[in-house]
Coordinates of C-alpha atoms in Angstrom, one line a residue:
X1 CA -35.6 57.8 -3.1
X2 CA -33.7 60.2 -5.3
X3 CA -30.8 62.2 -4.1
X4 CA -32.8 65.5 -4.3
X5 CA -35.6 64.0 -2.3
X6 CA -33.2 62.7 0.3
X7 CA -31.6 66.1 0.6
X8 CA -35.0 67.8 1.0
X9 CA -36.0 65.3 3.7
X10 CA -32.7 65.9 5.5
X11 CA -33.2 69.7 5.3
X12 CA -36.7 69.4 6.7
X13 CA -35.4 67.3 9.6
X14 CA -32.6 69.8 10.3
X15 CA -35.1 72.7 10.3
X16 CA -37.2 70.8 12.8
X17 CA -34.3 70.2 15.1
X18 CA -33.3 73.9 14.9
X19 CA -36.9 75.1 15.6
X20 CA -37.1 72.7 18.6
X21 CA -33.8 73.8 20.0
X22 CA -34.9 77.5 19.8
X23 CA -38.1 76.6 21.6
X24 CA -36.4 74.6 24.3
X25 CA -33.9 77.5 24.8
X26 CA -36.5 80.3 25.0
X27 CA -39.3 78.5 26.8
X28 CA -37.7 75.6 28.7
X29 CA -38.7 72.0 28.5
X30 CA -41.9 72.1 30.5
X31 CA -43.4 75.1 28.5
X32 CA -42.5 73.6 25.1
X33 CA -44.9 71.3 23.4
X34 CA -45.1 69.6 20.0
X35 CA -47.6 72.3 19.1
X36 CA -45.2 75.0 20.2
X37 CA -42.5 73.7 17.9
X38 CA -44.9 73.3 15.0
X39 CA -46.0 76.9 15.3
X40 CA -42.5 78.2 15.6
X41 CA -41.6 76.2 12.5
X42 CA -44.7 77.3 10.6
X43 CA -45.8 73.7 10.1
X44 CA -48.4 71.3 11.3
X45 CA -48.1 69.0 14.3
X46 CA -48.2 66.1 11.9
X47 CA -44.9 67.1 10.4
X48 CA -43.3 66.9 13.9
X49 CA -45.0 63.7 14.8
X50 CA -43.8 62.2 11.5
X51 CA -40.3 62.2 13.0
X52 CA -40.9 62.1 16.7
X53 CA -43.6 60.3 18.7
X54 CA -43.2 62.5 21.8
X55 CA -41.7 65.7 23.1
X56 CA -39.1 63.7 25.0
X57 CA -37.9 62.0 21.9
X58 CA -37.6 65.4 20.1
X59 CA -35.7 66.7 23.1
X60 CA -33.3 63.7 22.9
X61 CA -32.7 64.3 19.2
X62 CA -31.9 67.9 19.8
X63 CA -29.6 67.0 22.6
X64 CA -27.8 64.4 20.5
X65 CA -27.4 66.9 17.7
X66 CA -25.7 69.2 20.2
X67 CA -23.2 66.3 20.9
X68 CA -22.7 65.9 17.1
X69 CA -21.8 69.6 16.9
X70 CA -19.1 69.6 19.5
X71 CA -17.5 66.4 18.2
X72 CA -17.4 67.9 14.7
X73 CA -16.1 71.2 16.1
X74 CA -13.2 69.6 17.9
X75 CA -12.3 66.8 15.4
X76 CA -9.8 68.9 13.5
X77 CA -7.8 69.7 16.6
X78 CA -8.0 66.2 18.1
X79 CA -6.8 64.5 14.9
X80 CA -4.3 67.2 13.9
X81 CA -0.6 66.2 13.4
X82 CA 0.5 68.9 15.9
X83 CA 2.1 69.2 19.3
X84 CA -0.2 68.3 22.1
X85 CA -0.5 71.9 23.3
X86 CA -1.6 73.1 19.9
X87 CA -4.1 70.2 19.5
X88 CA -5.7 71.0 22.8
X89 CA -5.9 74.7 22.0
X90 CA -7.5 74.0 18.7
X91 CA -10.0 71.7 20.4
X92 CA -10.8 74.4 22.9
X93 CA -11.3 77.0 20.2
X94 CA -13.6 74.7 18.3
X95 CA -15.6 73.9 21.4
X96 CA -15.9 77.6 22.4
X97 CA -17.1 78.6 18.9
X98 CA -19.7 75.8 19.0
X99 CA -21.0 77.2 22.3
X100 CA -21.5 80.6 20.6
X101 CA -22.6 79.7 17.1
X102 CA -25.0 76.9 18.1
X103 CA -26.2 78.4 21.4
X104 CA -29.7 76.9 21.5
X105 CA -28.4 73.4 20.8
X106 CA -25.7 73.8 23.5
X107 CA -28.3 74.9 26.1
X108 CA -30.3 71.8 25.4
X109 CA -27.1 69.7 25.6
X110 CA -26.3 71.2 29.0
X111 CA -29.8 70.6 30.3
X112 CA -29.8 67.1 29.0
X113 CA -26.5 66.3 30.7
X114 CA -27.8 67.5 34.0
X115 CA -30.2 64.6 33.9
X116 CA -32.3 66.1 36.7
X117 CA -35.0 68.1 35.1
X118 CA -36.2 65.5 32.6
X119 CA -37.2 61.9 33.1
X120 CA -37.0 58.9 30.7
X121 CA -40.1 56.7 30.5
X122 CA -39.7 54.2 27.7
X123 CA -37.0 51.6 27.1
X124 CA -36.1 53.5 23.9
X125 CA -35.6 56.8 25.8
X126 CA -33.6 55.1 28.5
X127 CA -31.4 53.5 25.9
X128 CA -31.0 56.9 24.2
X129 CA -29.9 58.5 27.5
X130 CA -27.5 55.7 28.1
X131 CA -25.9 56.1 24.7
X132 CA -25.8 59.9 25.1
X133 CA -23.9 59.6 28.4
X134 CA -21.5 57.2 26.8
X135 CA -20.8 59.8 24.0
X136 CA -20.4 62.6 26.6
X137 CA -17.8 60.5 28.4
X138 CA -16.0 59.7 25.2
X139 CA -16.0 63.4 24.3
X140 CA -14.5 64.4 27.7
X141 CA -12.0 61.5 27.4
X142 CA -10.4 63.3 24.4
X143 CA -9.5 66.3 26.6
X144 CA -8.3 64.0 29.4
X145 CA -6.2 62.1 27.0
X146 CA -4.4 65.2 25.7
X147 CA -4.0 66.6 29.2
X148 CA -2.3 63.3 30.2
X149 CA 0.0 63.5 27.2
X150 CA 0.8 67.1 28.0
X151 CA 1.6 66.3 31.6
X152 CA 3.8 63.5 30.6
X153 CA 5.9 65.7 28.2
X154 CA 5.9 68.7 30.5
X155 CA 4.0 71.1 28.2
X156 CA 0.9 71.2 30.5
X157 CA 0.3 71.3 34.2
X158 CA -2.5 70.2 36.5
X159 CA -3.4 70.1 40.2
X160 CA -3.2 67.1 42.4
X161 CA -6.3 65.6 40.8
X162 CA -6.2 66.0 36.9
X163 CA -9.9 65.1 36.7
X164 CA -10.7 68.3 38.6
X165 CA -8.4 70.2 36.3
X166 CA -10.2 68.9 33.2
X167 CA -13.7 69.7 34.7
X168 CA -12.6 73.2 35.5
X169 CA -11.1 73.6 32.1
X170 CA -14.4 72.4 30.5
X171 CA -16.4 74.7 32.7
X172 CA -14.5 77.7 31.3
X173 CA -15.2 76.5 27.7
X174 CA -18.9 75.8 28.5
X175 CA -19.3 79.3 30.1
X176 CA -21.1 80.9 27.1
X177 CA -24.1 78.7 27.6
X178 CA -24.8 80.5 30.9
X179 CA -23.9 84.1 30.0
X180 CA -23.9 84.6 26.2
X181 CA -27.1 85.6 24.4
X182 CA -27.0 85.8 20.6
X183 CA -28.1 89.1 19.2
X184 CA -29.4 90.1 15.7
X185 CA -26.4 91.2 13.7
X186 CA -23.9 89.0 15.4
X187 CA -21.0 88.3 13.1
X188 CA -18.4 85.4 12.8
X189 CA -15.8 88.0 13.7
X190 CA -17.6 88.6 17.0
X191 CA -17.8 84.9 17.7
X192 CA -14.1 84.5 16.9
X193 CA -13.1 87.3 19.2
X194 CA -15.1 85.9 22.1
X195 CA -13.9 82.4 21.5
X196 CA -10.3 83.6 21.5
X197 CA -10.7 85.3 24.9
X198 CA -12.3 82.2 26.3
X199 CA -9.5 80.0 25.0
X200 CA -6.8 82.4 26.2
X201 CA -8.3 82.3 29.8
X202 CA -8.8 78.5 29.8
X203 CA -5.4 77.6 28.4
X204 CA -3.6 80.0 30.8
X205 CA -4.3 77.7 33.6
X206 CA -2.9 74.6 31.8
X207 CA 0.3 75.8 30.3
X208 CA 3.4 74.7 32.0
X209 CA 5.2 77.5 33.8
X210 CA 8.7 78.5 32.5
X211 CA 11.5 76.7 34.2

């Protein structure tokens, strides 16, 4: 397969994931079908079935792409050669922006992590869910790691149970999934301003108080 053909195939795949994410976001899982996604995409059902044998497999792929997005958004902060406080703030900013800029994927990611509304039926789907949970845990472990480092050096503070502190911190960063709704004409500047306010609020509870 030539490089051009491979790029075109990848583009079609990404278009399919985006269309599916938008359908799951607007209609919910139960009301979305392969036919729904195909119509939204302006394609045939065969194009969807070419990549995914079932709606559950399509949902899993969208959910996993949401996980890819947050990892990529926070990688620069996590791997930066900066003080712990600055690394954590950069990760928080990347995460918040991802919540806003990729809202449909993030909503599917949230629903997938609840693991209550959807069931897994095949061995492949069960393995996919297991792998996803492992990635979720690895992602949150990055924040726990930096919090522990910050607590050790005194730049961050936490309550009696740091695990609760991390979950509360993540809840603030994940907030836009619940209350934000993208609008036509939204700009990067708007997303940046909202993300900065979210980060300011979330980090305020973690910064060590002046001696």
